[in-house]
Each structure stands twice: as structure tokens, then as C-alpha cells.
XYZ file of C-alpha atoms in Angstrom:
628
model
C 4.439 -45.280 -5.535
C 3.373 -42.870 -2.895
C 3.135 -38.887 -3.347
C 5.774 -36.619 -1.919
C 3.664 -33.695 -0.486
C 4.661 -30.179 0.532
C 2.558 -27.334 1.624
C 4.398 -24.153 1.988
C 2.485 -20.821 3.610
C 3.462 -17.822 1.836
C 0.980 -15.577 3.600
C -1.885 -15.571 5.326
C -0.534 -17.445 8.583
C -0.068 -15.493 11.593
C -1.846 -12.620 9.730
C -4.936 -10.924 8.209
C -4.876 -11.074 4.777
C -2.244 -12.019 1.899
C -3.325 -15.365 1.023
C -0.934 -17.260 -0.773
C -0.255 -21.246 -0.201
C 1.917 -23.562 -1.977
C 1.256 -27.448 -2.349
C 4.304 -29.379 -4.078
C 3.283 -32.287 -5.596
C 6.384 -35.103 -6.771
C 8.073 -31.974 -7.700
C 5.105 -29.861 -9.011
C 3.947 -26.570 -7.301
C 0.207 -25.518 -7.528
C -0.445 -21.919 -6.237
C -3.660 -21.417 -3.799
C -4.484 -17.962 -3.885
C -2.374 -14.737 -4.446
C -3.176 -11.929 -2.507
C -2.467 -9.027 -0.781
C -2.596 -7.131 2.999
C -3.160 -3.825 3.229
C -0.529 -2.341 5.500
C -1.081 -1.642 9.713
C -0.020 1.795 10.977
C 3.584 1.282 11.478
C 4.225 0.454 8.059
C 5.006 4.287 7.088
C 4.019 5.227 3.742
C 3.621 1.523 2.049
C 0.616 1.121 0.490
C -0.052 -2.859 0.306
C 2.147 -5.772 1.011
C 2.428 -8.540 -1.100
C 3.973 -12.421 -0.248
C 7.589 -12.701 -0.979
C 7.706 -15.810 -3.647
C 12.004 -15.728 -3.707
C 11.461 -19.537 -3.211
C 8.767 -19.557 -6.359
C 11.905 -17.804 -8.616
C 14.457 -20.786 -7.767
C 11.848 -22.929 -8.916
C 9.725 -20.976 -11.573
C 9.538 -24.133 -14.430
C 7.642 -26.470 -11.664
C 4.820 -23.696 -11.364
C 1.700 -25.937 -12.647
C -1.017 -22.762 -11.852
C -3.006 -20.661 -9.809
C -6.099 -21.465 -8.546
C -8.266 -18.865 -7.066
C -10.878 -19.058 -4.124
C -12.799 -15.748 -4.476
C -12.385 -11.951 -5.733
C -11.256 -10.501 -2.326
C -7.799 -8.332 -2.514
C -7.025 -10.773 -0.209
C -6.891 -13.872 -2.340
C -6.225 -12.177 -5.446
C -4.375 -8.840 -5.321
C -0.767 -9.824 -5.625
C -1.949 -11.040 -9.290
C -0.662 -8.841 -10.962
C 2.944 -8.247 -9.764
C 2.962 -12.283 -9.715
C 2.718 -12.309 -13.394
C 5.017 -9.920 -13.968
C 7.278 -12.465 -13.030
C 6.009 -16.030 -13.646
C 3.975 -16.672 -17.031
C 1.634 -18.969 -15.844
C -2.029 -19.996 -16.042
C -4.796 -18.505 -13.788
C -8.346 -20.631 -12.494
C -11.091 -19.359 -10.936
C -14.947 -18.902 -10.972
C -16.311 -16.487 -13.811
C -16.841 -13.756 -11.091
C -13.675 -14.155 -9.929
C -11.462 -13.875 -12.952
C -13.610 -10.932 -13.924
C -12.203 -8.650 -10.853
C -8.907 -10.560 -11.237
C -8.785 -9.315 -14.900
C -9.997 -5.595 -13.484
C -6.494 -5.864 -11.381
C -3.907 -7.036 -14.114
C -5.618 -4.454 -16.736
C -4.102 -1.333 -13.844
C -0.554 -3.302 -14.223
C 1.296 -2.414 -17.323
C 3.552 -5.228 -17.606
C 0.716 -7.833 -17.748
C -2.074 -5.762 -19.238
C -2.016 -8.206 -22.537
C -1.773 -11.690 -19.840
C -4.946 -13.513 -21.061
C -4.170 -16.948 -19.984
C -7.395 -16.828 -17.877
C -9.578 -19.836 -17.265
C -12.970 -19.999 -16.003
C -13.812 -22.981 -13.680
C -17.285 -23.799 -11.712
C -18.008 -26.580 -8.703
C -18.415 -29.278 -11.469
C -15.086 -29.019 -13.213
C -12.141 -31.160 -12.808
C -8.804 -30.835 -14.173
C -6.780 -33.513 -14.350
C -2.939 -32.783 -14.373
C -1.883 -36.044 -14.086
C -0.418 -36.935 -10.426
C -3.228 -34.457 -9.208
C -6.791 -34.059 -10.315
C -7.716 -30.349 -8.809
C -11.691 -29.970 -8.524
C -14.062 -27.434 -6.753
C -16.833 -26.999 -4.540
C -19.641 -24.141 -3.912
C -19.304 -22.059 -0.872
C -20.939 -19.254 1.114
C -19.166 -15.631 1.608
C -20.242 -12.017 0.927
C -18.760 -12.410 -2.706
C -20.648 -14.611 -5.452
C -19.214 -17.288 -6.707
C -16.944 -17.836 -4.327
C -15.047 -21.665 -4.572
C -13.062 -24.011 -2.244
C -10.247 -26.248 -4.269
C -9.547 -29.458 -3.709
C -6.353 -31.705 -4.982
C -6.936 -34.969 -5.494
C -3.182 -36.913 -5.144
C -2.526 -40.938 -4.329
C -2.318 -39.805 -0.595
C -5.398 -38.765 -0.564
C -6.959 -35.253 -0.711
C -5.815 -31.739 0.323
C -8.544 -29.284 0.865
C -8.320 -25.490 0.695
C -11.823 -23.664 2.070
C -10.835 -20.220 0.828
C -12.997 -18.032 2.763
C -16.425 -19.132 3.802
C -19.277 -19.426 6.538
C -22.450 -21.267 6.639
C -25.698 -19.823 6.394
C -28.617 -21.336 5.486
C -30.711 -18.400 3.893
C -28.461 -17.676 0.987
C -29.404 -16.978 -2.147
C -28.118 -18.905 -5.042
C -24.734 -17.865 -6.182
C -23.632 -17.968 -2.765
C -25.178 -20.936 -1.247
C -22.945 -24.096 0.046
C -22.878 -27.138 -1.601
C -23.402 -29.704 1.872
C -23.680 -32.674 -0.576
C -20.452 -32.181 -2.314
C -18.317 -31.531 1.262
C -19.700 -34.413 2.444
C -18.629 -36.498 -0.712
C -15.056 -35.095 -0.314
C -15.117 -36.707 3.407
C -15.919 -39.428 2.084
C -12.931 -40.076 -0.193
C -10.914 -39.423 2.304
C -9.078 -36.084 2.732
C -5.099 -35.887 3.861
C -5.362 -32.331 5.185
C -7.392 -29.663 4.905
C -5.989 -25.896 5.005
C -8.999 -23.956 6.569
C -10.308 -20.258 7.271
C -9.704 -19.106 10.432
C -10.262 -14.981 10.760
C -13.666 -15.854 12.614
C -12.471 -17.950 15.191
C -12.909 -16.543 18.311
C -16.175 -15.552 17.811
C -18.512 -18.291 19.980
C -21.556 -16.367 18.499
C -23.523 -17.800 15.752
C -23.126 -15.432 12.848
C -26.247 -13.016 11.640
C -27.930 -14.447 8.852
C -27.384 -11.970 5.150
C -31.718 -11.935 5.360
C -31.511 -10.154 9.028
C -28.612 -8.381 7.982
C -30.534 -6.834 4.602
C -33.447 -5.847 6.971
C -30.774 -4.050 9.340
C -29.990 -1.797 6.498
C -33.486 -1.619 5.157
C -34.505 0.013 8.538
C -31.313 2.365 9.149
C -31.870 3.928 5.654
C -36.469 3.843 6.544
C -35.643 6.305 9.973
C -32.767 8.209 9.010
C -33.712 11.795 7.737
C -30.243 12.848 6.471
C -27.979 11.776 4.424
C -26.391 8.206 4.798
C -22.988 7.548 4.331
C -22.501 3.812 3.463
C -18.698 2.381 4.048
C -18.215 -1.137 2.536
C -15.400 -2.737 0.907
C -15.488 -2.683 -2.795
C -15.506 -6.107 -3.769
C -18.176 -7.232 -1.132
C -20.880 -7.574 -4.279
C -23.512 -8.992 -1.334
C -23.237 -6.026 0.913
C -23.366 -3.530 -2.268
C -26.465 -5.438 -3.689
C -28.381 -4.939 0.170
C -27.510 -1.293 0.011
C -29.069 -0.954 -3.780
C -31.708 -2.664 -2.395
C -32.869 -1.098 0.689
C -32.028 2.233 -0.920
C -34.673 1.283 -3.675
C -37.390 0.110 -1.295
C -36.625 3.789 0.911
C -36.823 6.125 -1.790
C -33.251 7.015 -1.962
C -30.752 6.963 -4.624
C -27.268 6.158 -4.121
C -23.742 7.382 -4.986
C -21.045 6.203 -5.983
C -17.468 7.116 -4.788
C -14.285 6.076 -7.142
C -13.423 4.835 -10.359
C -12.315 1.210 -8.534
C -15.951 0.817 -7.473
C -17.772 1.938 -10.451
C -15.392 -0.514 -11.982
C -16.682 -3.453 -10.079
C -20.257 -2.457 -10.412
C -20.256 -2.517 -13.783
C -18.397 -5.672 -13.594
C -21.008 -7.068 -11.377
C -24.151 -5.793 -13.644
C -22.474 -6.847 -16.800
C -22.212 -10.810 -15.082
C -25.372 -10.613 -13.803
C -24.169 -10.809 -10.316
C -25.850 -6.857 -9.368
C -29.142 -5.526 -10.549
C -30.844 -2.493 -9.870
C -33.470 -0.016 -11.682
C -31.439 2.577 -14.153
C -32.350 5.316 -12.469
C -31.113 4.136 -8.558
C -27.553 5.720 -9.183
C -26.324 9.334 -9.473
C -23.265 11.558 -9.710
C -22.064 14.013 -7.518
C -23.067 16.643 -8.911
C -26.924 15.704 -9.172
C -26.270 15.441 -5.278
C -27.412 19.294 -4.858
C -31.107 18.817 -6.260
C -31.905 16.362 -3.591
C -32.790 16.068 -0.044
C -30.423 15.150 2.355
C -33.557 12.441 3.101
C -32.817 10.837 -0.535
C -29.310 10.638 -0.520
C -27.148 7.595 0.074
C -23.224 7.774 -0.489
C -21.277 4.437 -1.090
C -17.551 5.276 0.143
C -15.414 2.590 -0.905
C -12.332 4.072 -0.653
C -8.956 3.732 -2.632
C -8.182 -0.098 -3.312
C -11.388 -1.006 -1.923
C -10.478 -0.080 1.756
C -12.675 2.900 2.942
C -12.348 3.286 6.352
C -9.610 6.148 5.601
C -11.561 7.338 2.892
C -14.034 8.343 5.811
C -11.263 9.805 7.541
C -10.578 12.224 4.500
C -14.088 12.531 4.191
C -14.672 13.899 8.078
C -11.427 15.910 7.625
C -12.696 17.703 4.836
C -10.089 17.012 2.317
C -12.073 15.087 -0.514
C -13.055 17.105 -3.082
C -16.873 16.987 -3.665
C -18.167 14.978 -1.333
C -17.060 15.764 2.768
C -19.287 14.859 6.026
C -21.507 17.258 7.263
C -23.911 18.500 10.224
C -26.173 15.329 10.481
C -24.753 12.856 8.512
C -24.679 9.051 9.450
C -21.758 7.517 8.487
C -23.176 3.598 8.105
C -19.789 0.833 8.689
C -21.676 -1.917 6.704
C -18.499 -4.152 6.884
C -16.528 -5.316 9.438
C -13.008 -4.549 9.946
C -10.659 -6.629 11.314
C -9.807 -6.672 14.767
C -6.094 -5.524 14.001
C -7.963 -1.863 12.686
C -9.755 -1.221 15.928
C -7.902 1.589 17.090
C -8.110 3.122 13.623
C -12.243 2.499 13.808
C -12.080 4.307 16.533
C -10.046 6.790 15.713
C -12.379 7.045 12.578
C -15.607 7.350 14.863
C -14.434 10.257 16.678
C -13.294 12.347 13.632
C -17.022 11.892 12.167
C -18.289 13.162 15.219
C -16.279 16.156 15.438
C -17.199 16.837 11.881
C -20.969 16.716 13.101
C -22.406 13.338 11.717
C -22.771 10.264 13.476
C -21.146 6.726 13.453
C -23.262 3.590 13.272
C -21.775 0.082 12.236
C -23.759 -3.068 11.466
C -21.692 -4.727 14.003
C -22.642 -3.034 16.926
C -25.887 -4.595 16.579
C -25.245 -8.080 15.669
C -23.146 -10.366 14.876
C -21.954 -9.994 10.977
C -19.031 -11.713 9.183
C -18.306 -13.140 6.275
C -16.142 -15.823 7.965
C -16.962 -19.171 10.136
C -17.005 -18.504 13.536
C -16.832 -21.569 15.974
C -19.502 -24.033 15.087
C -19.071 -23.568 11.535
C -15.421 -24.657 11.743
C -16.320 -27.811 13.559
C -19.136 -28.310 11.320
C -16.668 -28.274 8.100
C -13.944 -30.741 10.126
C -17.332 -32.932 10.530
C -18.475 -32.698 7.107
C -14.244 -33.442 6.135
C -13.003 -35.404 8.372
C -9.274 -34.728 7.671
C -6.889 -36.821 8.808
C -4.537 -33.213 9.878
C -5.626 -29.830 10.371
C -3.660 -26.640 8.828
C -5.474 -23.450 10.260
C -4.824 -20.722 7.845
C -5.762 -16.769 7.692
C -6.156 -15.218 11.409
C -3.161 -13.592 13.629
C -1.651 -16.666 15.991
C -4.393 -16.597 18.356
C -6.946 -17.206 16.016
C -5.183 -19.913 14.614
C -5.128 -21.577 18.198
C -8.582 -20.903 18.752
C -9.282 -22.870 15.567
C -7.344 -25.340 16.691
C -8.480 -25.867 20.209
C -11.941 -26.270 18.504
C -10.564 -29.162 16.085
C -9.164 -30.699 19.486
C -13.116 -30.735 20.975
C -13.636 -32.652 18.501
C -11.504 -35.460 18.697
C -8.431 -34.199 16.771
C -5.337 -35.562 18.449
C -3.038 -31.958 18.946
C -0.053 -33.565 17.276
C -2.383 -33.785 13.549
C -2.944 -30.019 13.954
C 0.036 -27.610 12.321
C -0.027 -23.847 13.115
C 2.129 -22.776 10.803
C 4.515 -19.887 9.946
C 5.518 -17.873 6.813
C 7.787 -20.083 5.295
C 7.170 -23.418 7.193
C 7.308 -26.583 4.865
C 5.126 -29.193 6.089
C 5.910 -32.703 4.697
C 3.999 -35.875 3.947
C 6.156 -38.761 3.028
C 6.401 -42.564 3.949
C 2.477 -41.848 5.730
C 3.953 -39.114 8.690
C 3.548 -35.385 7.869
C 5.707 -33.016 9.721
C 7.618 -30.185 9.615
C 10.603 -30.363 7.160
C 13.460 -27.366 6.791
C 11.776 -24.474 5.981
C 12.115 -21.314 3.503
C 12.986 -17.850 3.587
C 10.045 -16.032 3.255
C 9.819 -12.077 3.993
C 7.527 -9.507 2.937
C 7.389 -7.444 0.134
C 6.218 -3.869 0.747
C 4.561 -1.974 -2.679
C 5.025 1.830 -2.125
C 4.270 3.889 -5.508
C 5.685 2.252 -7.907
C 8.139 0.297 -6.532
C 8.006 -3.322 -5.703
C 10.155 -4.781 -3.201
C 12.910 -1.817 -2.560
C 11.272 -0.407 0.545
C 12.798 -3.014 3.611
C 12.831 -2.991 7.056
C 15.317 -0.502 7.296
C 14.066 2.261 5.453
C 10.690 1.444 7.618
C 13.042 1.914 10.571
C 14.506 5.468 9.300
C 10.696 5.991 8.433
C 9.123 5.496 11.930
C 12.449 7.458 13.874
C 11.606 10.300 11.180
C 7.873 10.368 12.051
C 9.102 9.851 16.205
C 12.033 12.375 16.271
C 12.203 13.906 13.043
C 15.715 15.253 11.405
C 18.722 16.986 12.182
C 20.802 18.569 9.029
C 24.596 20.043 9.776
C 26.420 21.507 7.405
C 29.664 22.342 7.224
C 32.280 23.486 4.492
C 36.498 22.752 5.369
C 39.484 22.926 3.523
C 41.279 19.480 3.887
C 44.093 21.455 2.272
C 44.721 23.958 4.925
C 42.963 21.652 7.276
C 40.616 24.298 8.677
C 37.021 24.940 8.727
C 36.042 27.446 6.152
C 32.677 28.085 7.383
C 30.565 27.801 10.573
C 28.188 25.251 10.566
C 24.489 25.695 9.237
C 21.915 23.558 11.413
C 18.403 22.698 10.498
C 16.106 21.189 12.224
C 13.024 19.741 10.619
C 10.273 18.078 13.540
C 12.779 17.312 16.188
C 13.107 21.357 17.947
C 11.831 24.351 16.931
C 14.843 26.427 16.190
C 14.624 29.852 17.358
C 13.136 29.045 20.653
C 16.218 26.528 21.129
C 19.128 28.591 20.051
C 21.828 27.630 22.844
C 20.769 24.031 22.071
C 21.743 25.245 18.663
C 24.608 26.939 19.241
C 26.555 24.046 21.942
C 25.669 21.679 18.792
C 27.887 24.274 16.203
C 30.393 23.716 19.115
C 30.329 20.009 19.240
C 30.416 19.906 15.003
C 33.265 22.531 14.730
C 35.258 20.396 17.518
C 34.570 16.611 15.894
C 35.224 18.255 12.285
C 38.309 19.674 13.461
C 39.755 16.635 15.103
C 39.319 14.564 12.655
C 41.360 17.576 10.394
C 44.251 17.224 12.333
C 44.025 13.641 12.254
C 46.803 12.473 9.053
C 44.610 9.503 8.449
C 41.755 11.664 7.627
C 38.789 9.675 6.126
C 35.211 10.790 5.357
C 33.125 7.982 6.382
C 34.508 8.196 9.865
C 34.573 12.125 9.715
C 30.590 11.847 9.406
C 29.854 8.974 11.927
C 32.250 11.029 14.700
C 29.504 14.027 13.748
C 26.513 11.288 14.371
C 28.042 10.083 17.272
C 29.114 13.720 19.703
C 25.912 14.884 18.287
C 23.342 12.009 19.161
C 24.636 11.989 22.337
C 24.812 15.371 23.511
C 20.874 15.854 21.634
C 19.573 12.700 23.853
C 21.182 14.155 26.992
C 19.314 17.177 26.187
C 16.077 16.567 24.736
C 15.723 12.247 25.157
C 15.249 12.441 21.738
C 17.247 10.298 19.070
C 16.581 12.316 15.215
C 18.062 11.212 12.462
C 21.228 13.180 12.290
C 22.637 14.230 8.740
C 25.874 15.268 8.391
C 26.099 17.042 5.070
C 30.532 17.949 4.765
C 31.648 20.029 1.815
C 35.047 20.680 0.766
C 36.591 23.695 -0.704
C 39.919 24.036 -2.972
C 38.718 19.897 -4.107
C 41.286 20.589 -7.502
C 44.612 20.275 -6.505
C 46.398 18.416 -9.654
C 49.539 19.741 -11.726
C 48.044 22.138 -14.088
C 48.657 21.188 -17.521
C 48.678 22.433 -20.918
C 45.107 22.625 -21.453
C 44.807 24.137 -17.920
C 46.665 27.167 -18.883
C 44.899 27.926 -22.278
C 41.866 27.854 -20.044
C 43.665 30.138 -17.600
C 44.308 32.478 -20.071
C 40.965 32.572 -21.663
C 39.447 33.364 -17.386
C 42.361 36.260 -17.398
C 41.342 37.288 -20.619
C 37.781 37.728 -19.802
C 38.595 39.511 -15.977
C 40.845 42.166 -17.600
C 37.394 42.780 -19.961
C 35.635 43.321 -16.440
C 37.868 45.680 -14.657
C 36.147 49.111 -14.366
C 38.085 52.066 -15.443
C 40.496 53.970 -12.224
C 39.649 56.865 -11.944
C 43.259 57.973 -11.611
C 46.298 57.245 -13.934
C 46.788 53.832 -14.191
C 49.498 51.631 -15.168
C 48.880 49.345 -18.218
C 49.317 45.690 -17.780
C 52.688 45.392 -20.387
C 51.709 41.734 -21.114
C 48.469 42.769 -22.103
C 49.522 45.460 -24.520
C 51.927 43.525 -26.021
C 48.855 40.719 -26.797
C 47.208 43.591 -28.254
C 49.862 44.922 -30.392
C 50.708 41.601 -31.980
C 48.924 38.749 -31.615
C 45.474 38.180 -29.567
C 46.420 36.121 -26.559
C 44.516 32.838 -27.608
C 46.778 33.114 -30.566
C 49.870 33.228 -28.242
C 48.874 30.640 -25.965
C 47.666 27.934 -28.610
C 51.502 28.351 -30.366
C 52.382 25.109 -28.127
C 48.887 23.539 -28.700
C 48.615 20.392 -30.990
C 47.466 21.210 -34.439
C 44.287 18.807 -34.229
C 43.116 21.073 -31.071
C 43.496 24.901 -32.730
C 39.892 24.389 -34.317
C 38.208 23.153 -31.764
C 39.117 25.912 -29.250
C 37.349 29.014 -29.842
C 39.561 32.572 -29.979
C 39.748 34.786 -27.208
C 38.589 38.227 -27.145
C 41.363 41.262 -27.141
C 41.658 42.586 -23.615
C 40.895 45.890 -23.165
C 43.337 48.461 -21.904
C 42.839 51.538 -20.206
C 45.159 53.842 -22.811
C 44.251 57.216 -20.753
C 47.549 59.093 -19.399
């Protein structure tokens, strides 16, 4: 009987980052990665974005496992907010589930998940109608895997993120012999990396690369400022390295990387002498010639750490007069501007800006002839080009077409795209619903487009706050309205723009008054609507307007029993207040009579139920002025 297959992008299509890939199997899902994106400049205030797995909830009990390529953010930081919701197993390399353990411990909800299992390029797991397997490959993390599902189709092939590069060491090296044996068997489809795909150049080996740094760190005489991504344990172990063989020692920035270190060193995947590494404070009793700082950054990312850093706003450890601030990674193309951006803030703060990829031609992905090369050593029958914005994707694609590859075997695919193998044709099926899901804080999934929307006019136009107080009774405007203006117009130098907005406010309030229907929710929009227009005619600005409407005299029900005891108590207690005249005055007769006989609470609880004469305290005697 054949296979019904499914593959089902929930990131990492038409993107950078967030890594997440379904394969349904006769019904059962296996999970390809699970990670994260860290957010581009519109998205206001988020701090990562995670896939949107609606689809996975609907069909939780078919989720066989996860199986992960490498310990990137992007292949593995949605972990832990994926299970918080779905209690199933986790695979990957021993390096891997290390950092992937590092991430659940920060989550509370999973901190005690231990359904971890570690895997290698020899194991096999058989599952029945799919025998998932692994193979060695190269990237600037060790240990880093590619998966392949075995089904009665034939084979489905996930690269994860690799190049090729024949002077790595072992624990990254590529295992040629073992690709080649999967092309051999015959492979269905093969989902493959595409983030280097432009690039036509051949990619720097990690040996030139190491003796980049080496010399950088030999003819600097200040201190070196080294910004790398966390979890690239290569780039970290060439910075130890040359910092050792120059005579420097090195810093470390952030609990997340001292985390990973240790990690690392514990596995055996870093090594360095005991005495390489140094605190902050031990910073002061050496030269600016012996220092190296590793900036990491929060989450890994520490190209805004750098920022902070040239701004002056971290705490120990800021940029200063003849610093080199050393980019030993390479960001993605979509952070240019904010590279840039990042250069020109170092130089105002008086360092300088130097990044390994100004001088050659570093990545940890495939560029052109790599691709083709893994297509060779494959030879899948179709081609799904995964991880890159669209035009990468293509670009991978056009280079599967020089090769043979008839266009119609090739599937750029979309967020929530099902592609479908039955009856030997694979195609596109009906697809999915698949969004994002923004984290901000602590909160998973409640920020949406909208509120991004309100964000980015807020941050544009800023805010405009009237406020206004009526009676709905008397159906008149108690008070003039109070206007505040926060980053739209500076108030006191615009005060007839101020004042022809009371005017518009008073007018809308007041019509809708007099109107018999009166309703709130249209009171407020007629307020948004007068005043966006008249502010745009004005200033071609669009704030958010808030129209903040208060009511006096709200309490206009029959006054009842209880009412009037508490009536009498407020009456009481005024009477107490009034100041002596300093004339004759005439005493109030009801309140003399209270004080000759009874105290007034006495009087007014006479008509009370007897359950409620305890409950209610007794009122003070009023005082009377007795003077003639």
C-alpha cells in the first residue's frame, strides 16, 4: 500500500529564521525543527516570534516527535513554549539537546520536561511506517545533524543548516559517504537550506577564517570588542584561541553566554587554559592591549547589545576612545540597515567597526556550488527550498534547474502550504492557516497585528487624549475639555491648534447631547472622527485619538430605605462640620429635637428590619450651636 505524504512549512519559508516543518506520514506528524526569529524593526516592542502550530492543536494525539538539526535559536527556540502545549518526545545530537535543555530550564511550565533523547549519525529509529535516521554535517555549531525519513515512497531529506568545507575539524566535518548512500536509496524530496543562496562566491574556509582573527587581535593595540552569536561554539572556540596565542584574555558578557560556555566545556565541545577568562571587574588591572570582550548580547543576538554598548547605557562595560568593535558573525541581509546603523554609533562613540565579512567571504550556510553539490550527492526526485526570504528560495531553485531539475519538481513554498504525495504525483493540496505568534514579556500569542498597527501609528504620530466631563441629565457639558498631547505637537507652542480642537470636542459632545438616542460608542467615534480630520488638515498627521468622556450625577435611582439611613448618617456628620456664626443663629429644630430624645440613627432605624439594627453602626449626636 503506498504512503500518504504531507509536508507542511510552519516557518522558515519566505523568511530568516523560525524553522519549523511538518511531514505527515498515513496520518502521523513528525516535527523538523522548532525555532524561533528574532523580530525586524517594525515589529514594535516584540521580542521573538515563534511559528503558529493552531493546525498542530487540532491534531495534537498524531504528534510522533521532534527531531532537531542543530542548537541555533533558529531550529530550536520555540522549544519551550511548544511543550508547554504538546507533551511529546524531543531528538537530537548530545550538543544539541544540551542548549535545548539550557532553553526549557528559563520556561517554568516545562522546567521538569525530561523526555530528551540523544541521537548521533549512526542511529535509526524505527517507528514503524517510517524509519527516521541521521547524517553528519558541517556548520559553525558541533554536532550539527541532517534527518532523514525513510517511508515506502521513498526518502524525505531535511539538511538543517549546513555548508561544505573541507578543512573541518571533527565534530563538524560532513559525512560524503553517508549522503551519497542516501542517493542511492532513492530520496522522494529533499527540504534544503537556502539562506546562502545568492552568494556565487565559494565560502572562506573556518582555517582562513581562524587566522583572520588571529591577526586582527596580533596588530590591534586596544581593546577588542568581539560580537558573535552565542550559540556559534566554532566562532567562540577561534576567539579563545587566537586570544590565547596573542596574549590576551577575554570577557565574557551575560549570563546566556556563560551558560553555553560552560555547556560547551562541560561536553567537551570548548577548551581553553583556566586562566584565559576574566570578569569585569579584573578589566581595570589590564591593558587595553590584553583585553578582549565577547558581546553576545541578550538571547544570543548582539548586534544591539553593541548599540547599548556605543550609547553608553550598559552598565560596566561601554565603548570607548580606540576600541575595535570586531562583527565575527554575519548578519543576515534583512539587518543591514541596522549594521549600519550599528557602525556609525561605534564611531561616534570613538572606536572603530571591523567585520570578518568585509574581508572575505564567511557563512555558515551553502552558497551556490554547495547546493548543487548536495542535489548531486541526493539526487531527489523534487526539490523543497527552505530557510531564505523568496528570492533566495528562487535562487536555490534556479540552481537545481542548471542542473537538470525539471521547474515543475521544484516547490517554493509558503507558511502554511501542504504539499502532497499520493498515487506517485506530489502537489499542492488545500492548505492551512498559519500566522505568527509574537512573544512580548511574558505573553505568548496576545500581541496581533493590530496592536502592532496602534504600535507603529504611536511611534509615527504619537497620541492625542481629550477629556471631557457632561451631565447626560441636564444634557450639558460640565467642564471644558482637557487635551494632552503626548509625541504628536508640542502643546504650548500650538495653543490655537489646541484651542479650535476644545471647539470641535465641545461641538461633537454637544450634538450628540441633544441627540434623544444618545449612545456612547458613537459619542466617542463622532470625537475620533471631527477630530482626525480637522488634526490631518492641520498637521498631515493621523495620532491616535483618545476620547476619555466622564459623566457626572451617574446615580439617578428612587432612593430607598437604606438610602435615607445613609442620608441621615452624611447630614449627621455635615451639621458636626459647620463652624460656629459668629452672630445669633437659629438652631436647626429637627436637630434639637434628635438631641433631646433620641440620637438620629435611633430615629431613622425605627422603620429598619430588625436583622439590620446590628449591623449598622450609631450615629454621632449633632452638635448645636446653643449660644443666644
Amino acid at each position: 500500500m503506498s504512503a500518504k505524504i504531507k509536508i507542511i512549512p510552519f516557518g522558515g519559508v519566505r523568511e530568516n529564521g523560525k524553522n519549523m516543518y511538518a511531514v505527515d506520514v498515513n496520518g502521523s506528524i513528525y516535527i523538523l525543527d522548532c525555532g524561533l526569529k528574532y523580530p525586524e524593526n517594525e515589529l514594535l516592542g516584540i521580542d521573538v516570534v515563534i511559528p503558529d502550530w493552531s493546525y498542530l492543536r487540532e491534531n495534537k494525539d498524531r504528534i510522533v516527535a521532534v527531531f532537531l538539526t542543530h542548537g541555533h535559536a533558529d531550529a530550536i527556540g520555540a522549544l519551550p513554549y511548544f511543550l508547554s502545549e504538546f507533551n511529546v518526545p524531543v531528538f537530537g545530537s548530545e550538543m544539541t539537546i544540551a542548549l535545548a535543555k539550557l532553553n526549557v530550564a528559563d520556561e517554568p511550565k516545562v522546567k521538569n520536561y525530561d523526555d530528551f533523547h540523544v541521537v548521533d549519525e549512526k542511529t535509526e529509529i524505527d517507528f514503524g511506517d517510517v524509519v527516521v535516521s541521521f547524517f553528519s554535517t558541517t556548520h559553525s555549531i558541533p554536532e550539527s545533524l541532517g534527518i532523514d525519513l525513510k517511508t515506502d515512497e521513498g526518502q524525505i531529506v531535511y539538511t538543517g543548516d549546513f555548508k561544505f568545507d573541507q578543512t573541518a575539524k571533527p565534530g563538524y566535518q560532513t559525512d560524503y559517504a553517508r549522503l551519497g548512500a542516501i542517493g542511492q536509496a532513492g530520496v522522494l524530496a529533499v527540504l534544503s537550506d537556502s539562506a546562502n543562496a545568492e552568494n556565487p562566491n565559494m565560502n572562506a574556509s573556518e582555517q582562513a577564517i581562524a587566522e583572520s582573527i588571529e591577526e586582527t587581535f596580533n596588530y590591534r593595540n586596544g581593546r577588542v570588542v568581539v560580537a558573535c552569536v552565542a550559540s556559534n561554539i566554532l566562532r567562540i572556540q577561534q576567539v579563545f584561541d587566537a586570544a590565547a596565542k596573542t596574549g590576551r584574555k577575554v570577557c565574557l558578557t551575560g549570563q546566556d553566554l556563560e551558560k553555553i560556555v560552560n555547556t560547551a566545556m562541560k561536553l567537551g565541545k570548548l577548551s581553553f587554559d583556566d586562566d584565559l577568562l576574566v570578569t569585569p571587574e579584573q578589566l581595570d588591572s589590564l591593558e587595553p592591549a590584553e583585553t578582549i570582550i565577547l558581546q553576545t548580547g541578550k538571547m544570543g543576538e548582539p548586534i544591539k547589545s553593541i548599540q547599548r554598548m556605543a550609547n553608553k547605557q550598559e552598565k560596566k562595560l561601554n565603548i570607548q576612545e580606540g576600541d575595535l568593535v570586531y562583527i565575527a558573525t554575519t548578519p543576515s541581509h534583512a539587518m543591514d540597515t541596522t549594521v549600519a546603523q550599528t557602525r556609525d554609533m561605534v564611531y561616534r562613540a570613538g572606536g572603530e567597526v571591523k567585520a570578518i565579512s568585509d574581508e572575505m567571504n564567511s557563512s555558515g550556510h551553502a552558497y551556490k556550488r554547495d547546493l548543487q553539490l548536495m542535489l548531486n550527492l541526493l539526487k531527489p526526485k523534487y526539490l523543497v527550498p527552505i530557510q531564505g526570504e523568496y528570492r533566495l528560495l528562487n535562487a536555490h531553485a534556479n540552481a537545481a534547474m542548471e542542473l537538470g531539475m525539471p521547474a515543475d519538481h521544484i516547490f517554493i513554498l509558503a507558511k502554511g502550504d501542504v504539499l502532497t504525495y499520493a498515487k506517485d504525483t506530489m502537489g499542492l493540496g488545500e492548505g492551512i492557516d498559519v500566522s505568527d505568534t509574537m512573544i512580548d514579556g511574558i505573553g505568548v500569542g496576545d500581541i496581533g497585528n493590530i496592536v502592532l498597527r496602534d504600535r507603529k501609528v504611536l511611534a509615527d504620530d504619537g497620541i492625542f487624549i481629550a477629556v471631557v466631563t457632561i451631565d447626560r441629565k441636564k444634557k450639558q457639558i460640565v467642564a471644558d475639555p482637557k487635551i494632552t498631547s503626548r509625541g504628536f505637537v508640542y502643546v504650548k507652542a500650538n495653543k490655537d491648534l489646541m484651542q479650535e480642537s476644545g471647539q470641535i470636542i465641545r461641538k461633537a459632545v454637544q450634538n450628540n447631547l441633544d441627540n434623544k438616542e444618545f449612545d456612547w460608542g458613537h459619542l466617542k467615534q463622532d470625537v475620533r472622527e471631527h477630530l482626525s480630520h480637522y488634526l490631518f488638515e492641520q498637521t498631515h498627521r493621523r495620532p491616535v485619538i483618545l476620547p476619555v468622556i466622564m459623566e457626572a450625577n451617574q446615580h439617578h435611582r428612587r432612593s430607598s430605605s437604606k438610602d435615607k439611613a445613609t442620608t441621615g448618617k452624611a447630614h449627621a456628620k455635615d451639621t458636626k462640620a459647620v463652624s460656629k456664626p459668629k452672630g445669633k443663629a437659629k438652631a436647626n429644630p429637627k436637630a434639637k429635637t434628635a438631641s433631646k430624645s433620641k440620637p438620629a440613627a435611633d430615629s431613622q432605624s425605627a422603620n429598619k428590619p430588625r436583622r439590620n439594627r446590628k449591623r449598622r453602626p450609631r450615629a454621632k449626636k449633632p452638635v448645636v450651636d446653643k449660644k443666644d
